[in-house]
mmCIF file of C-alpha atoms in Angstrom:
data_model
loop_
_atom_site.group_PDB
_atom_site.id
_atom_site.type_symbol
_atom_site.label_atom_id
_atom_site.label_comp_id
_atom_site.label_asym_id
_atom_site.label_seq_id
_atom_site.Cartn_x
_atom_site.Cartn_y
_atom_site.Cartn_z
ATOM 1 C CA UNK K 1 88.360 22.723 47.230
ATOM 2 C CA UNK K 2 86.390 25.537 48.798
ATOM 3 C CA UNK K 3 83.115 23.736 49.743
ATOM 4 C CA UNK K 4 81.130 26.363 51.996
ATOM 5 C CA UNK K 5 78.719 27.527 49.407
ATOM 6 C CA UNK K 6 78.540 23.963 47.774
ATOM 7 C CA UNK K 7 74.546 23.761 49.320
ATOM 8 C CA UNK K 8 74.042 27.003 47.707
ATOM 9 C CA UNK K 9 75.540 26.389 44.676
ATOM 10 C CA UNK K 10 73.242 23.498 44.103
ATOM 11 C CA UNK K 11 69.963 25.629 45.331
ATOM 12 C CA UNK K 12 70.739 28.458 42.766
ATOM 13 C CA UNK K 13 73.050 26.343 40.266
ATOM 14 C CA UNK K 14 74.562 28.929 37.470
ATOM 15 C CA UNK K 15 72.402 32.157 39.262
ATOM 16 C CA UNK K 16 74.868 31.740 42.161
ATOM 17 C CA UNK K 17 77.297 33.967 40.786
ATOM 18 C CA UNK K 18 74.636 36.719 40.945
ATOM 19 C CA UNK K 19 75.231 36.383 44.479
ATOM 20 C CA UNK K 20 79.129 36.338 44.569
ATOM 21 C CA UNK K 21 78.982 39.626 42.156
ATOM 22 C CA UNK K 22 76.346 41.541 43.698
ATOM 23 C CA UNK K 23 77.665 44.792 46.393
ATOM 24 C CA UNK K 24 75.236 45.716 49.090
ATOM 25 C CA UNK K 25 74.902 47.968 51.225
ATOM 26 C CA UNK K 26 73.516 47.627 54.889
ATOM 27 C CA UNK K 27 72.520 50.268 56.887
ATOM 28 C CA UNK K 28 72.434 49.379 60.919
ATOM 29 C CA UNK K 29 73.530 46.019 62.191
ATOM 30 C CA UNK K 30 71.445 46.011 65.328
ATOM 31 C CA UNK K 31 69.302 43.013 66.181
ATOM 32 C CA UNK K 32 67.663 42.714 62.358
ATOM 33 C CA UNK K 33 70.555 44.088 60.398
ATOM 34 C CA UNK K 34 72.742 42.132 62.250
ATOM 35 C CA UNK K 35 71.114 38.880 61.438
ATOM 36 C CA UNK K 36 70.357 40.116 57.849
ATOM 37 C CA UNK K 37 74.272 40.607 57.269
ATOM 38 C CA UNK K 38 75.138 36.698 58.182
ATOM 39 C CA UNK K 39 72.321 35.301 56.589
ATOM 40 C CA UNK K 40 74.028 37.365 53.202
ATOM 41 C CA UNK K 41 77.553 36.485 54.560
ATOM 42 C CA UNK K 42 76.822 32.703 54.250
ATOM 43 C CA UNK K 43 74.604 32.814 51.113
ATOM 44 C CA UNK K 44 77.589 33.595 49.030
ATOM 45 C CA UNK K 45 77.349 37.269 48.538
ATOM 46 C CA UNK K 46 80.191 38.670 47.241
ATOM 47 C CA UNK K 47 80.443 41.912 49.019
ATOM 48 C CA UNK K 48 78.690 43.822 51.800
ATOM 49 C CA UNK K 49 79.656 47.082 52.968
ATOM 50 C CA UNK K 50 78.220 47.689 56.570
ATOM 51 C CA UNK K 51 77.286 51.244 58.058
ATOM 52 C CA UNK K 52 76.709 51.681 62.224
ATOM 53 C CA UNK K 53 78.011 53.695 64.835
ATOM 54 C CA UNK K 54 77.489 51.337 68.062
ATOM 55 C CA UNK K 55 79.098 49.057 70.016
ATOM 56 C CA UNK K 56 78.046 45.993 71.587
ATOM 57 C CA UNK K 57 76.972 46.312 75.215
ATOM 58 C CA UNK K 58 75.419 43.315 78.042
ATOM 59 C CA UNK K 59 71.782 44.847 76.195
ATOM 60 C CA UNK K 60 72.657 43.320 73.345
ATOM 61 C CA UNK K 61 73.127 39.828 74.327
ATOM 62 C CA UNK K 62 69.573 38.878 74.014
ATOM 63 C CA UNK K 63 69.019 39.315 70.444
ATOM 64 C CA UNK K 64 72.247 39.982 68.389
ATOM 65 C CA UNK K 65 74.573 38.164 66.574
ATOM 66 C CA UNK K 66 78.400 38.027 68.094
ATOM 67 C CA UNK K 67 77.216 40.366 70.652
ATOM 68 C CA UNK K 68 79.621 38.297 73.802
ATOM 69 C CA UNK K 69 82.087 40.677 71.970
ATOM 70 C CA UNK K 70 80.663 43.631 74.214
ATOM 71 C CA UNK K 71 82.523 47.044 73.841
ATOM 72 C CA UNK K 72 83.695 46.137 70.228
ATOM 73 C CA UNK K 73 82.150 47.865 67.026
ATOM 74 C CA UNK K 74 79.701 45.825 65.622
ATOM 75 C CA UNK K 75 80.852 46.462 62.133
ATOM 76 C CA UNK K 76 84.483 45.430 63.478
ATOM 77 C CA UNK K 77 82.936 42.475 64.748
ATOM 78 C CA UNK K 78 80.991 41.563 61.635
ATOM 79 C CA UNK K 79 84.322 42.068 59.448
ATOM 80 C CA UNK K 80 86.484 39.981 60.974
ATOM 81 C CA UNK K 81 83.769 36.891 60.594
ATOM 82 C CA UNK K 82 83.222 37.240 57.151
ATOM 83 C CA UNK K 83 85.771 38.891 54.293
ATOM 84 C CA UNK K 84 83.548 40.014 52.087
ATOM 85 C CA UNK K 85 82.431 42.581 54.795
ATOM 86 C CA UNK K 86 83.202 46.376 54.350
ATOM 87 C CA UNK K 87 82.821 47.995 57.911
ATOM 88 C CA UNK K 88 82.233 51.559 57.856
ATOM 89 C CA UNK K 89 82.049 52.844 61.339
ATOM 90 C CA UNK K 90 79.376 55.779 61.236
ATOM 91 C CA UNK K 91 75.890 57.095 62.715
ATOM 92 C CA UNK K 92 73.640 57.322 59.998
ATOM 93 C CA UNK K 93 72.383 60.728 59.846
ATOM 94 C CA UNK K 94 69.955 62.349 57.170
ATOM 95 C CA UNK K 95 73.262 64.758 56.353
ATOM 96 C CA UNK K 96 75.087 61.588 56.156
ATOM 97 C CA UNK K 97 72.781 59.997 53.946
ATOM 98 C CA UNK K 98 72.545 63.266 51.635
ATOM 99 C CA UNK K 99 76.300 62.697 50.999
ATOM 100 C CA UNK K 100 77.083 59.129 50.534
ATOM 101 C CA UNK K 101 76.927 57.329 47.021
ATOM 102 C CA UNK K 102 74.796 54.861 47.283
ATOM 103 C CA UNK K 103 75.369 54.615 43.339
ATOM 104 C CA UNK K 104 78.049 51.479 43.090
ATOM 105 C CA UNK K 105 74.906 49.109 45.380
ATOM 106 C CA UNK K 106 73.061 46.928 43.553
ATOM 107 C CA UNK K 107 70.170 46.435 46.860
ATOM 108 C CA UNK K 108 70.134 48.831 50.078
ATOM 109 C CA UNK K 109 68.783 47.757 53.236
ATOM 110 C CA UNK K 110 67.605 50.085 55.791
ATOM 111 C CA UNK K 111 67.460 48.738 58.929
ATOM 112 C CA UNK K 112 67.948 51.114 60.980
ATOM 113 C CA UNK K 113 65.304 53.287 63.429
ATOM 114 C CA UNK K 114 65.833 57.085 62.618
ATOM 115 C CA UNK K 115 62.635 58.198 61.176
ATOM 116 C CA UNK K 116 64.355 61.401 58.893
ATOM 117 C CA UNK K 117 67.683 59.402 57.939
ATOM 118 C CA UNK K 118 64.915 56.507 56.287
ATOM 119 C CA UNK K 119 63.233 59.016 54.433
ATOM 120 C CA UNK K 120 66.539 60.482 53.353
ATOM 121 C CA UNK K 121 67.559 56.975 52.078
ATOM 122 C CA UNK K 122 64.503 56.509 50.374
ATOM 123 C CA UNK K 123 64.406 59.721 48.370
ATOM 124 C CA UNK K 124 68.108 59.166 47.365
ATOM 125 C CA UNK K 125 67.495 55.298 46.386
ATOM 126 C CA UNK K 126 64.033 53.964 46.848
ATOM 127 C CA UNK K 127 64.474 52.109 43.817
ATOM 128 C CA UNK K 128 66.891 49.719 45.023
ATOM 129 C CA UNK K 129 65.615 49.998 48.824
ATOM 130 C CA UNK K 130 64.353 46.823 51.041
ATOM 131 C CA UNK K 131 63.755 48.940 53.840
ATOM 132 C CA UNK K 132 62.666 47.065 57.934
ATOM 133 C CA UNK K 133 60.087 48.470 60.185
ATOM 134 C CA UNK K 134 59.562 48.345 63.607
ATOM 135 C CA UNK K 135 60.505 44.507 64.991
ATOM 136 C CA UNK K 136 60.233 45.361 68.729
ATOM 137 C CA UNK K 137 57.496 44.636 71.484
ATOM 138 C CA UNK K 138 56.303 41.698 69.807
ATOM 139 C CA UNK K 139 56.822 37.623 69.987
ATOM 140 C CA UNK K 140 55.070 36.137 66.726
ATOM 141 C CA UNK K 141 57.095 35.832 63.641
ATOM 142 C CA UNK K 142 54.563 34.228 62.043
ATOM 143 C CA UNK K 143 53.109 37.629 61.970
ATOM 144 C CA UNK K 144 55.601 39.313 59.365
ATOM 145 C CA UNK K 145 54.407 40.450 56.267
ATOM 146 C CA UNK K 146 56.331 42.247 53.260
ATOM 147 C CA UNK K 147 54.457 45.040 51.594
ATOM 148 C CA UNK K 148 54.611 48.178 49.650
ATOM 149 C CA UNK K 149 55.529 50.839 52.231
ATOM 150 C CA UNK K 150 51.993 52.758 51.390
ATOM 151 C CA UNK K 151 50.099 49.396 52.312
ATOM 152 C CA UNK K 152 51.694 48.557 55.063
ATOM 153 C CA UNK K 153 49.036 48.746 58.525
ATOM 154 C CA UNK K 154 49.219 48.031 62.227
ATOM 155 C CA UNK K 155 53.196 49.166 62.641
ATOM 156 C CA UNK K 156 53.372 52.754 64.183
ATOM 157 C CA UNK K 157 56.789 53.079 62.944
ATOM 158 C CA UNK K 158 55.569 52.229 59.253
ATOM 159 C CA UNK K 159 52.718 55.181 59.555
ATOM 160 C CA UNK K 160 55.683 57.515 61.036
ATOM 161 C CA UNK K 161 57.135 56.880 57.997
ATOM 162 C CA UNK K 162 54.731 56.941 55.622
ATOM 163 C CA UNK K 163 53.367 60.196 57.164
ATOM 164 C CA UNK K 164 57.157 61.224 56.677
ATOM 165 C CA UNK K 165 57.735 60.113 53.310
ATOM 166 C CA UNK K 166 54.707 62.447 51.727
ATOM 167 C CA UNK K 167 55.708 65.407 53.950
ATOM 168 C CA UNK K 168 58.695 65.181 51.809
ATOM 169 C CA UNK K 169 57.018 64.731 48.803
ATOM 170 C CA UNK K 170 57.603 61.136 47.522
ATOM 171 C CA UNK K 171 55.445 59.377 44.721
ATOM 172 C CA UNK K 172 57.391 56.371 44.803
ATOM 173 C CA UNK K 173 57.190 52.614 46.288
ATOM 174 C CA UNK K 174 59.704 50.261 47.470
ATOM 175 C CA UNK K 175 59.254 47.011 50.044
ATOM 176 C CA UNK K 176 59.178 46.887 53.608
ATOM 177 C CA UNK K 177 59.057 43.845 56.166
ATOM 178 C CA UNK K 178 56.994 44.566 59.159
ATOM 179 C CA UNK K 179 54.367 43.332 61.225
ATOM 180 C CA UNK K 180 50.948 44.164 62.310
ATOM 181 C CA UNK K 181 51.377 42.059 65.823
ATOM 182 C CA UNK K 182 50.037 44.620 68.572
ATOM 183 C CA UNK K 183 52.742 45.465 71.008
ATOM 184 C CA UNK K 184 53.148 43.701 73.950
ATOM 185 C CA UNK K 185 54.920 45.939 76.178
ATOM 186 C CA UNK K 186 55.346 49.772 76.323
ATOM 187 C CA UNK K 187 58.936 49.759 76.413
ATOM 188 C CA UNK K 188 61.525 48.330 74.020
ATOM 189 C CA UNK K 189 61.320 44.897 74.787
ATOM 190 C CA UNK K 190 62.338 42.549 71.906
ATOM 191 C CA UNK K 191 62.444 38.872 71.539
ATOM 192 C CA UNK K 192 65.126 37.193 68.880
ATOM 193 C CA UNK K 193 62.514 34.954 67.246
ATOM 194 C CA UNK K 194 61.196 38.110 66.128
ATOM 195 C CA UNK K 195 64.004 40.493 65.425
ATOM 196 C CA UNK K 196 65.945 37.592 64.020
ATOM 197 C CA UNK K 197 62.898 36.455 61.888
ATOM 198 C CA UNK K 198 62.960 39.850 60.080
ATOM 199 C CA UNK K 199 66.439 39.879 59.340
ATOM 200 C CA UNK K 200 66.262 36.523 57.553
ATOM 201 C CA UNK K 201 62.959 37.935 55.809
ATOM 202 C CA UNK K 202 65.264 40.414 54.319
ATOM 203 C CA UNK K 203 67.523 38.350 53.296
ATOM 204 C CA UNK K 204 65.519 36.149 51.455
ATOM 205 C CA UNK K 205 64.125 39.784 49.729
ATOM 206 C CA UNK K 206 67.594 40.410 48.778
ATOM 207 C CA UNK K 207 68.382 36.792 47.644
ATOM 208 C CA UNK K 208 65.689 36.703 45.180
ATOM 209 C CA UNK K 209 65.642 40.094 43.606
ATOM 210 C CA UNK K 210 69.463 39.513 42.926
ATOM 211 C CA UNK K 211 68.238 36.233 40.968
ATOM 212 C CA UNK K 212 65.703 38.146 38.856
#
C-alpha cells in the first residue's frame, strides 16, 4: 500500500482528494518557487506544471532545492523527483504570458522577478493568482506577511508592481506574500530561512484555498 500521503490523508481526511485533483501552475522555480513546488509535490497534489528557463549554477547552492545538480534545468530536475511534475522549459516573458492558457489551472503562482511578465499574469488571471514579492536582502521570516497586493508596504518590488499594475489599468485584487523587513545589503544577497520561508507560505496559500 502506497503510504506517502498517509500523514496528509489524516490532516485533510476526505478534502485530500482536492489536492490529488487540483492542476497548478508555477511560474519560476528559483529559490521560493523552488521550495513552493516540493512543499506541493509532497502534500499530495495531483499535478503541477512548472515554467523556467534556468539552470542550476554553484550560485544556487545556497538557497535552492536539488541545486548540487548544477548545469541541469531546474524544471528537469524538479520532474524527475516528483511525477506529477510537468516541466516546461521557458523564460517567462510578458509575450509569453499573453499566449499561454492559463485556463485548465485551478491556482497560479507567480514567483518569478520580471516586473511586466507579473503584471501580464495578473491581468490574464488575477483571479486565481497567489503571486511572491521580493524575498531577497533580508534574514527574518518571522517578518512575512500575506496581503492584498494594494496593501502591501515596505517591499520595493511590491510598490514596482503596484505602480505597474494601475499603469495598466487594473481594478482587481489577488494575494501576495512579502515582507516589510528593511534590506540588509545592497546587492542580492539572500538567506534560505527566508526565501525558503516564502515558498512554504505559498504553499500553505495554495493548500487551503484548494480546501475551500
Amino acid at each position: 500500500m502506497d503510504i506517502k500521503f498517509d500523514r496528509c490523508k489524516k490532516l485533510f481526511g476526505e478534502d485530500f482528494s482536492k489536492l490529488q485533483n487540483a492542476k497548478i501552475l508555477v511560474l519560476g522555480v528559483g529559490g521560493v518557487g523552488g521550495v513552493l513546488v516540493d512543499c506541493l509535490a509532497r502534500s499530495g497534489v495531483g499535478h503541477i506544471t512548472v515554467v523556467d528557463d534556468d539552470t542550476f549554477d554553484e550560485t544556487n547552492r545556497n538557497r535552492q532545492l536539488y541545486s548540487e545538480s548544477v548545469g541541469d534545468k531546474k524544471v528537469e530536475v524538479f520532474a524527475k523527483k516528483y511525477e506529477c511534475i510537468e516541466p516546461i522549459f521557458q523564460r517567462v516573458t510578458k509575450e509569453w504570458v499573453g499566449k499561454f492558457d492559463f485556463s485548465k489551472y485551478d491556482i497560479v503562482v507567480d514567483a518569478i522577478d520580471d516586473i511586466s511578465a507579473k503584471v501580464q499574469v495578473a491581468l490574464k488571471c488575477h483571479n486565481r493568482l497567489i503571486s511572491s514579492m521580493g524575498s531577497a536582502k533580508r534574514v527574518d521570516p518571522l517578518m512575512i506577511e500575506v496581503k492584498d497586493i494594494w496593501k502591501t508596504y515596505g517591499d520595493k518590488l511590491a510598490k514596482k508592481f503596484r505602480y505597474e499594475l494601475k499603469k495598466a489599468g487594473f481594478k482587481g485584487k489577488f494575494d501576495v506574500v512579502f515582507s516589510p523587513e528593511e534590506p540588509r545589503c545592497e546587492e542580492m544577497g539572500s538567506f534560505m530561512a527566508v526565501t525558503g520561508s516564502f515558498g512554504l507560505t505559498l504553499c500553505s496559500l495554495v493548500v487551503k484555498r484548494l480546501l475551500v
